[in-house]
Amino acid sequence: MSARLRKLRDRLPQKVNLLAVSKGQTSSSIRELAGIGQLDFGESRLQEALPKLEELNDLEFLCWHFIGHLQSNKARRIVKTFDVIHSVDSLPLAERISRVAGEERRCPQVMMQVKFREDPSKGGFEPSELKKVWPNILDLSDIKPVGLMTMAPATLPLQERKIVFQECRELADALGLFHCSMGMSGDWQQAVAAGATWVRVGSALFGNRRYD
Ligand SMILES: *Cc1c(COP(=O)(O)O)cnc(C)c1O
């Protein structure tokens, strides 16, 4: 695992951040990577993440990112637990996160999940929809929008994924957002070429998950 991390770091440009996606992985694996300097970890299921975070709560310097589908009734717990949320996919959800964040006296960094191609298996704003509600999102006082997140459909050839990632970069630039969270184990190179600032890598770093 540590060899995979070093190799990946060597291949990533300095300015691209690596999010280690630890869903389906044990807290001891997370601890091992933290021991060699990986500080950002991504989880996609609250129920799975909570006990792991508890086991790792001595590692106060870790930064936890939520990357999964976010159910509205779990927003408060997610706001209290995670530092960055990559998967805000509707205006009502953004409003709810901002409201509970205010009540909890937090102000999470958030990214809007956008869907650039038809994909029934994934959520996300349509680009036109996001542009329309953007002023409303900017009005929310207790979230800090920092970027966009996207996933390319699993069936899309790599060459075309790069185009999807370029569209994401362009929309982020148009909205004045610095971060693009895009690219996973199979397509992070295409995402980096298109201007990703975060890549989210799970299996290529940890090996296979306990589920999939
Ligand atoms: C699981 C997951 C990843 C990582 O996937 P790998 O193919 O294992 O690298 C990245 N982003 C999201 C949103 C995920 O759910």
PDB file of C-alpha atoms and ligand atoms in Angstrom:
ATOM      1  CA  MET A   1       0.000   0.000   0.000  1.00  0.00           C
ATOM      2  CA  SER A   2       2.756   2.438   0.897  1.00  0.00           C
ATOM      3  CA  ALA A   3       4.556   1.607  -2.371  1.00  0.00           C
ATOM      4  CA  ARG A   4       1.356   2.315  -4.311  1.00  0.00           C
ATOM      5  CA  LEU A   5       0.957   5.625  -2.518  1.00  0.00           C
ATOM      6  CA  ARG A   6       4.512   6.729  -3.289  1.00  0.00           C
ATOM      7  CA  LYS A   7       4.193   5.736  -6.918  1.00  0.00           C
ATOM      8  CA  LEU A   8       0.924   7.590  -7.316  1.00  0.00           C
ATOM      9  CA  ARG A   9       2.321  10.694  -5.612  1.00  0.00           C
ATOM     10  CA  ASP A  10       5.304  10.596  -7.951  1.00  0.00           C
ATOM     11  CA  ARG A  11       3.004  10.581 -10.950  1.00  0.00           C
ATOM     12  CA  LEU A  12       0.637  13.303  -9.737  1.00  0.00           C
ATOM     13  CA  PRO A  13       1.589  16.920 -10.388  1.00  0.00           C
ATOM     14  CA  GLN A  14       2.435  18.764  -7.157  1.00  0.00           C
ATOM     15  CA  LYS A  15      -0.628  20.963  -7.255  1.00  0.00           C
ATOM     16  CA  VAL A  16      -3.100  18.077  -7.551  1.00  0.00           C
ATOM     17  CA  ASN A  17      -4.464  16.843  -4.219  1.00  0.00           C
ATOM     18  CA  LEU A  18      -4.925  13.156  -3.566  1.00  0.00           C
ATOM     19  CA  LEU A  19      -8.041  12.004  -1.773  1.00  0.00           C
ATOM     20  CA  ALA A  20      -7.591   8.417  -0.572  1.00  0.00           C
ATOM     21  CA  VAL A  21     -11.033   6.813  -0.888  1.00  0.00           C
ATOM     22  CA  SER A  22     -11.223   4.504   2.096  1.00  0.00           C
ATOM     23  CA  LYS A  23     -14.781   3.185   1.736  1.00  0.00           C
ATOM     24  CA  GLY A  24     -14.705  -0.598   2.065  1.00  0.00           C
ATOM     25  CA  GLN A  25     -11.278  -0.441   3.703  1.00  0.00           C
ATOM     26  CA  THR A  26     -10.301  -1.009   7.320  1.00  0.00           C
ATOM     27  CA  SER A  27      -9.243   1.631   9.808  1.00  0.00           C
ATOM     28  CA  SER A  28      -5.865  -0.095  10.115  1.00  0.00           C
ATOM     29  CA  SER A  29      -5.253   0.455   6.386  1.00  0.00           C
ATOM     30  CA  ILE A  30      -6.150   4.112   6.838  1.00  0.00           C
ATOM     31  CA  ARG A  31      -3.790   4.332   9.780  1.00  0.00           C
ATOM     32  CA  GLU A  32      -0.993   2.816   7.725  1.00  0.00           C
ATOM     33  CA  LEU A  33      -1.370   5.434   4.975  1.00  0.00           C
ATOM     34  CA  ALA A  34      -1.722   8.230   7.526  1.00  0.00           C
ATOM     35  CA  GLY A  35       1.584   7.060   8.971  1.00  0.00           C
ATOM     36  CA  ILE A  36       3.308   7.881   5.707  1.00  0.00           C
ATOM     37  CA  GLY A  37       1.733  11.268   5.270  1.00  0.00           C
ATOM     38  CA  GLN A  38      -1.630  10.739   3.553  1.00  0.00           C
ATOM     39  CA  LEU A  39      -3.971  13.069   5.438  1.00  0.00           C
ATOM     40  CA  ASP A  40      -7.125  13.304   3.286  1.00  0.00           C
ATOM     41  CA  PHE A  41      -9.555  10.400   3.256  1.00  0.00           C
ATOM     42  CA  GLY A  42     -12.915  10.010   1.536  1.00  0.00           C
ATOM     43  CA  GLU A  43     -15.892   7.972   2.702  1.00  0.00           C
ATOM     44  CA  SER A  44     -19.232   7.513   0.994  1.00  0.00           C
ATOM     45  CA  ARG A  45     -21.419   5.895   3.655  1.00  0.00           C
ATOM     46  CA  LEU A  46     -22.035   7.579   6.982  1.00  0.00           C
ATOM     47  CA  GLN A  47     -22.889   4.311   8.765  1.00  0.00           C
ATOM     48  CA  GLU A  48     -19.604   2.772   7.688  1.00  0.00           C
ATOM     49  CA  ALA A  49     -17.533   5.872   8.325  1.00  0.00           C
ATOM     50  CA  LEU A  50     -18.608   6.623  11.918  1.00  0.00           C
ATOM     51  CA  PRO A  51     -17.020   3.606  13.650  1.00  0.00           C
ATOM     52  CA  LYS A  52     -13.839   3.999  11.602  1.00  0.00           C
ATOM     53  CA  LEU A  53     -13.518   7.671  12.505  1.00  0.00           C
ATOM     54  CA  GLU A  54     -14.046   6.704  16.126  1.00  0.00           C
ATOM     55  CA  GLU A  55     -11.221   4.171  15.930  1.00  0.00           C
ATOM     56  CA  LEU A  56      -8.976   6.805  14.372  1.00  0.00           C
ATOM     57  CA  ASN A  57      -9.910   9.747  16.557  1.00  0.00           C
ATOM     58  CA  ASP A  58      -6.391   9.960  17.967  1.00  0.00           C
ATOM     59  CA  LEU A  59      -5.303  11.118  14.470  1.00  0.00           C
ATOM     60  CA  GLU A  60      -6.737  14.599  14.868  1.00  0.00           C
ATOM     61  CA  PHE A  61      -4.918  15.987  11.862  1.00  0.00           C
ATOM     62  CA  LEU A  62      -6.780  13.812   9.341  1.00  0.00           C
ATOM     63  CA  CYS A  63      -9.187  15.584   7.019  1.00  0.00           C
ATOM     64  CA  TRP A  64     -12.378  13.678   6.225  1.00  0.00           C
ATOM     65  CA  HIS A  65     -14.264  14.155   2.968  1.00  0.00           C
ATOM     66  CA  PHE A  66     -17.796  12.918   2.311  1.00  0.00           C
ATOM     67  CA  ILE A  67     -18.163  11.748  -1.293  1.00  0.00           C
ATOM     68  CA  GLY A  68     -21.322   9.621  -1.271  1.00  0.00           C
ATOM     69  CA  HIS A  69     -24.988  10.162  -1.926  1.00  0.00           C
ATOM     70  CA  LEU A  70     -26.159  12.439   0.843  1.00  0.00           C
ATOM     71  CA  GLN A  71     -29.563  11.813   2.354  1.00  0.00           C
ATOM     72  CA  SER A  72     -31.135  14.919   3.728  1.00  0.00           C
ATOM     73  CA  ASN A  73     -31.940  13.336   7.116  1.00  0.00           C
ATOM     74  CA  LYS A  74     -28.244  12.591   7.625  1.00  0.00           C
ATOM     75  CA  ALA A  75     -27.073  16.109   6.815  1.00  0.00           C
ATOM     76  CA  ARG A  76     -26.529  17.154  10.428  1.00  0.00           C
ATOM     77  CA  ARG A  77     -24.392  14.159  11.285  1.00  0.00           C
ATOM     78  CA  ILE A  78     -22.399  14.589   8.100  1.00  0.00           C
ATOM     79  CA  VAL A  79     -21.814  18.270   8.787  1.00  0.00           C
ATOM     80  CA  LYS A  80     -20.596  17.418  12.293  1.00  0.00           C
ATOM     81  CA  THR A  81     -18.328  14.630  11.091  1.00  0.00           C
ATOM     82  CA  PHE A  82     -16.798  15.735   7.793  1.00  0.00           C
ATOM     83  CA  ASP A  83     -14.617  18.682   6.828  1.00  0.00           C
ATOM     84  CA  VAL A  84     -15.405  18.730   3.111  1.00  0.00           C
ATOM     85  CA  ILE A  85     -18.507  17.515   1.239  1.00  0.00           C
ATOM     86  CA  HIS A  86     -18.011  16.656  -2.454  1.00  0.00           C
ATOM     87  CA  SER A  87     -21.509  15.474  -3.276  1.00  0.00           C
ATOM     88  CA  VAL A  88     -24.033  18.299  -2.964  1.00  0.00           C
ATOM     89  CA  ASP A  89     -26.459  17.530  -5.777  1.00  0.00           C
ATOM     90  CA  SER A  90     -29.498  19.782  -5.321  1.00  0.00           C
ATOM     91  CA  LEU A  91     -30.466  23.224  -4.084  1.00  0.00           C
ATOM     92  CA  PRO A  92     -32.687  21.883  -1.267  1.00  0.00           C
ATOM     93  CA  LEU A  93     -29.762  19.780  -0.060  1.00  0.00           C
ATOM     94  CA  ALA A  94     -27.406  22.780  -0.159  1.00  0.00           C
ATOM     95  CA  GLU A  95     -29.999  24.784   1.809  1.00  0.00           C
ATOM     96  CA  ARG A  96     -30.349  22.056   4.391  1.00  0.00           C
ATOM     97  CA  ILE A  97     -26.593  21.663   4.820  1.00  0.00           C
ATOM     98  CA  SER A  98     -26.204  25.403   5.274  1.00  0.00           C
ATOM     99  CA  ARG A  99     -29.010  25.521   7.829  1.00  0.00           C
ATOM    100  CA  VAL A 100     -27.703  22.670   9.984  1.00  0.00           C
ATOM    101  CA  ALA A 101     -24.134  23.954   9.604  1.00  0.00           C
ATOM    102  CA  GLY A 102     -25.257  27.299  11.008  1.00  0.00           C
ATOM    103  CA  GLU A 103     -26.960  25.568  13.932  1.00  0.00           C
ATOM    104  CA  GLU A 104     -23.830  23.516  14.594  1.00  0.00           C
ATOM    105  CA  ARG A 105     -21.591  26.561  14.148  1.00  0.00           C
ATOM    106  CA  ARG A 106     -19.715  25.010  11.287  1.00  0.00           C
ATOM    107  CA  CYS A 107     -19.111  26.147   7.726  1.00  0.00           C
ATOM    108  CA  PRO A 108     -18.126  23.165   5.595  1.00  0.00           C
ATOM    109  CA  GLN A 109     -16.359  23.469   2.283  1.00  0.00           C
ATOM    110  CA  VAL A 110     -18.678  21.984  -0.316  1.00  0.00           C
ATOM    111  CA  MET A 111     -18.478  20.919  -3.933  1.00  0.00           C
ATOM    112  CA  MET A 112     -21.433  20.607  -6.232  1.00  0.00           C
ATOM    113  CA  GLN A 113     -21.793  17.262  -7.957  1.00  0.00           C
ATOM    114  CA  VAL A 114     -22.518  17.754 -11.648  1.00  0.00           C
ATOM    115  CA  LYS A 115     -23.588  15.242 -14.260  1.00  0.00           C
ATOM    116  CA  PHE A 116     -22.275  16.014 -17.736  1.00  0.00           C
ATOM    117  CA  ARG A 117     -23.591  12.847 -19.402  1.00  0.00           C
ATOM    118  CA  GLU A 118     -26.765  10.840 -19.023  1.00  0.00           C
ATOM    119  CA  ASP A 119     -26.171   8.268 -16.274  1.00  0.00           C
ATOM    120  CA  PRO A 120     -29.148   6.769 -14.443  1.00  0.00           C
ATOM    121  CA  SER A 121     -26.880   5.304 -11.756  1.00  0.00           C
ATOM    122  CA  LYS A 122     -25.623   8.691 -10.577  1.00  0.00           C
ATOM    123  CA  GLY A 123     -26.957  11.869  -9.069  1.00  0.00           C
ATOM    124  CA  GLY A 124     -25.877  15.401  -9.739  1.00  0.00           C
ATOM    125  CA  PHE A 125     -26.971  18.746 -11.107  1.00  0.00           C
ATOM    126  CA  GLU A 126     -27.414  19.162 -14.819  1.00  0.00           C
ATOM    127  CA  PRO A 127     -24.978  21.946 -15.786  1.00  0.00           C
ATOM    128  CA  SER A 128     -27.813  24.271 -16.881  1.00  0.00           C
ATOM    129  CA  GLU A 129     -29.704  23.610 -13.653  1.00  0.00           C
ATOM    130  CA  LEU A 130     -26.640  24.444 -11.557  1.00  0.00           C
ATOM    131  CA  LYS A 131     -26.137  27.726 -13.420  1.00  0.00           C
ATOM    132  CA  LYS A 132     -29.746  28.643 -12.784  1.00  0.00           C
ATOM    133  CA  VAL A 133     -29.634  28.074  -9.029  1.00  0.00           C
ATOM    134  CA  TRP A 134     -26.082  29.348  -8.576  1.00  0.00           C
ATOM    135  CA  PRO A 135     -27.132  32.748  -7.164  1.00  0.00           C
ATOM    136  CA  ASN A 136     -29.265  30.948  -4.573  1.00  0.00           C
ATOM    137  CA  ILE A 137     -26.324  28.779  -3.586  1.00  0.00           C
ATOM    138  CA  LEU A 138     -24.075  31.808  -3.236  1.00  0.00           C
ATOM    139  CA  ASP A 139     -26.658  33.329  -0.902  1.00  0.00           C
ATOM    140  CA  LEU A 140     -26.309  30.508   1.620  1.00  0.00           C
ATOM    141  CA  SER A 141     -24.325  31.806   4.546  1.00  0.00           C
ATOM    142  CA  ASP A 142     -23.024  28.661   6.231  1.00  0.00           C
ATOM    143  CA  ILE A 143     -21.460  26.681   3.432  1.00  0.00           C
ATOM    144  CA  LYS A 144     -18.400  27.576   1.461  1.00  0.00           C
ATOM    145  CA  PRO A 145     -18.660  26.445  -2.180  1.00  0.00           C
ATOM    146  CA  VAL A 146     -15.141  25.674  -3.371  1.00  0.00           C
ATOM    147  CA  GLY A 147     -15.582  23.502  -6.429  1.00  0.00           C
ATOM    148  CA  LEU A 148     -17.359  20.954  -8.583  1.00  0.00           C
ATOM    149  CA  MET A 149     -17.261  17.185  -8.444  1.00  0.00           C
ATOM    150  CA  THR A 150     -18.017  14.822 -11.280  1.00  0.00           C
ATOM    151  CA  MET A 151     -17.795  11.183 -12.255  1.00  0.00           C
ATOM    152  CA  ALA A 152     -17.630   9.918 -15.806  1.00  0.00           C
ATOM    153  CA  PRO A 153     -20.093   7.148 -16.697  1.00  0.00           C
ATOM    154  CA  ALA A 154     -18.398   3.758 -16.251  1.00  0.00           C
ATOM    155  CA  THR A 155     -19.129   2.820 -19.857  1.00  0.00           C
ATOM    156  CA  LEU A 156     -17.536   5.907 -21.394  1.00  0.00           C
ATOM    157  CA  PRO A 157     -14.210   5.335 -23.216  1.00  0.00           C
ATOM    158  CA  LEU A 158     -11.197   7.049 -21.642  1.00  0.00           C
ATOM    159  CA  GLN A 159     -10.742   9.524 -24.502  1.00  0.00           C
ATOM    160  CA  GLU A 160     -14.291  10.787 -24.034  1.00  0.00           C
ATOM    161  CA  ARG A 161     -13.875  10.977 -20.281  1.00  0.00           C
ATOM    162  CA  LYS A 162     -11.245  13.615 -20.789  1.00  0.00           C
ATOM    163  CA  ILE A 163     -13.840  15.706 -22.618  1.00  0.00           C
ATOM    164  CA  VAL A 164     -16.283  15.309 -19.720  1.00  0.00           C
ATOM    165  CA  PHE A 165     -13.567  16.438 -17.306  1.00  0.00           C
ATOM    166  CA  GLN A 166     -12.760  19.433 -19.511  1.00  0.00           C
ATOM    167  CA  GLU A 167     -16.424  20.436 -19.443  1.00  0.00           C
ATOM    168  CA  CYS A 168     -16.324  20.263 -15.665  1.00  0.00           C
ATOM    169  CA  ARG A 169     -13.192  22.445 -15.529  1.00  0.00           C
ATOM    170  CA  GLU A 170     -14.841  24.998 -17.839  1.00  0.00           C
ATOM    171  CA  LEU A 171     -17.994  25.189 -15.751  1.00  0.00           C
ATOM    172  CA  ALA A 172     -15.991  25.552 -12.539  1.00  0.00           C
ATOM    173  CA  ASP A 173     -13.992  28.378 -14.102  1.00  0.00           C
ATOM    174  CA  ALA A 174     -17.185  30.062 -15.324  1.00  0.00           C
ATOM    175  CA  LEU A 175     -18.578  29.969 -11.772  1.00  0.00           C
ATOM    176  CA  GLY A 176     -15.291  31.190 -10.289  1.00  0.00           C
ATOM    177  CA  LEU A 177     -14.610  27.918  -8.473  1.00  0.00           C
ATOM    178  CA  PHE A 178     -11.066  26.743  -7.896  1.00  0.00           C
ATOM    179  CA  HIS A 179     -11.546  23.032  -7.275  1.00  0.00           C
ATOM    180  CA  CYS A 180     -12.507  20.198  -9.583  1.00  0.00           C
ATOM    181  CA  SER A 181     -12.816  16.859  -7.806  1.00  0.00           C
ATOM    182  CA  MET A 182     -12.626  14.363 -10.656  1.00  0.00           C
ATOM    183  CA  GLY A 183     -10.840  11.204 -11.657  1.00  0.00           C
ATOM    184  CA  MET A 184     -10.752   7.833  -9.872  1.00  0.00           C
ATOM    185  CA  SER A 185      -8.483   4.765 -10.065  1.00  0.00           C
ATOM    186  CA  GLY A 186      -9.252   4.144 -13.734  1.00  0.00           C
ATOM    187  CA  ASP A 187      -9.284   7.672 -15.113  1.00  0.00           C
ATOM    188  CA  TRP A 188      -7.357  10.033 -12.858  1.00  0.00           C
ATOM    189  CA  GLN A 189      -4.791  10.717 -15.584  1.00  0.00           C
ATOM    190  CA  GLN A 190      -7.491  12.023 -17.923  1.00  0.00           C
ATOM    191  CA  ALA A 191      -8.855  14.150 -15.081  1.00  0.00           C
ATOM    192  CA  VAL A 192      -5.438  15.592 -14.262  1.00  0.00           C
ATOM    193  CA  ALA A 193      -4.889  16.445 -17.927  1.00  0.00           C
ATOM    194  CA  ALA A 194      -8.198  18.319 -17.883  1.00  0.00           C
ATOM    195  CA  GLY A 195      -7.415  20.353 -14.761  1.00  0.00           C
ATOM    196  CA  ALA A 196      -8.465  18.330 -11.721  1.00  0.00           C
ATOM    197  CA  THR A 197      -7.358  19.733  -8.368  1.00  0.00           C
ATOM    198  CA  TRP A 198      -8.508  16.649  -6.432  1.00  0.00           C
ATOM    199  CA  VAL A 199      -8.385  13.066  -7.628  1.00  0.00           C
ATOM    200  CA  ARG A 200     -10.320  10.479  -5.623  1.00  0.00           C
ATOM    201  CA  VAL A 201      -8.481   7.159  -5.697  1.00  0.00           C
ATOM    202  CA  GLY A 202      -9.627   4.045  -3.853  1.00  0.00           C
ATOM    203  CA  SER A 203      -8.807   0.619  -5.221  1.00  0.00           C
ATOM    204  CA  ALA A 204      -5.587   1.647  -7.012  1.00  0.00           C
ATOM    205  CA  LEU A 205      -4.270   2.718  -3.626  1.00  0.00           C
ATOM    206  CA  PHE A 206      -5.741   0.287  -1.099  1.00  0.00           C
ATOM    207  CA  GLY A 207      -6.450  -2.721  -3.295  1.00  0.00           C
ATOM    208  CA  ASN A 208      -9.899  -4.280  -3.593  1.00  0.00           C
ATOM    209  CA  ARG A 209     -12.730  -3.209  -1.322  1.00  0.00           C
ATOM    210  CA  ARG A 210     -14.537  -5.537   1.072  1.00  0.00           C
ATOM    211  CA  TYR A 211     -17.639  -4.858  -1.022  1.00  0.00           C
ATOM    212  CA  ASP A 212     -18.397  -3.258  -4.345  1.00  0.00           C
TER     213      ASP A 212
HETATM  214  C1  LIG B   1     -15.621   4.704  -4.747  1.00  0.00           C
HETATM  215  C2  LIG B   1     -15.470   6.071  -5.227  1.00  0.00           C
HETATM  216  C3  LIG B   1     -14.246   6.525  -5.733  1.00  0.00           C
HETATM  217  C4  LIG B   1     -12.998   5.674  -5.848  1.00  0.00           C
HETATM  218  O1  LIG B   1     -13.168   4.635  -6.749  1.00  0.00           O
HETATM  219  P1  LIG B   1     -11.926   3.731  -7.205  1.00  0.00           P
HETATM  220  O2  LIG B   1     -12.317   3.271  -8.566  1.00  0.00           O
HETATM  221  O3  LIG B   1     -11.797   2.635  -6.221  1.00  0.00           O
HETATM  222  O4  LIG B   1     -10.723   4.582  -7.251  1.00  0.00           O
HETATM  223  C5  LIG B   1     -14.173   7.853  -6.121  1.00  0.00           C
HETATM  224  N1  LIG B   1     -15.226   8.677  -6.045  1.00  0.00           N
HETATM  225  C6  LIG B   1     -16.418   8.263  -5.578  1.00  0.00           C
HETATM  226  C7  LIG B   1     -17.543   9.241  -5.521  1.00  0.00           C
HETATM  227  C8  LIG B   1     -16.581   6.961  -5.160  1.00  0.00           C
HETATM  228  O5  LIG B   1     -17.780   6.572  -4.699  1.00  0.00           O
END
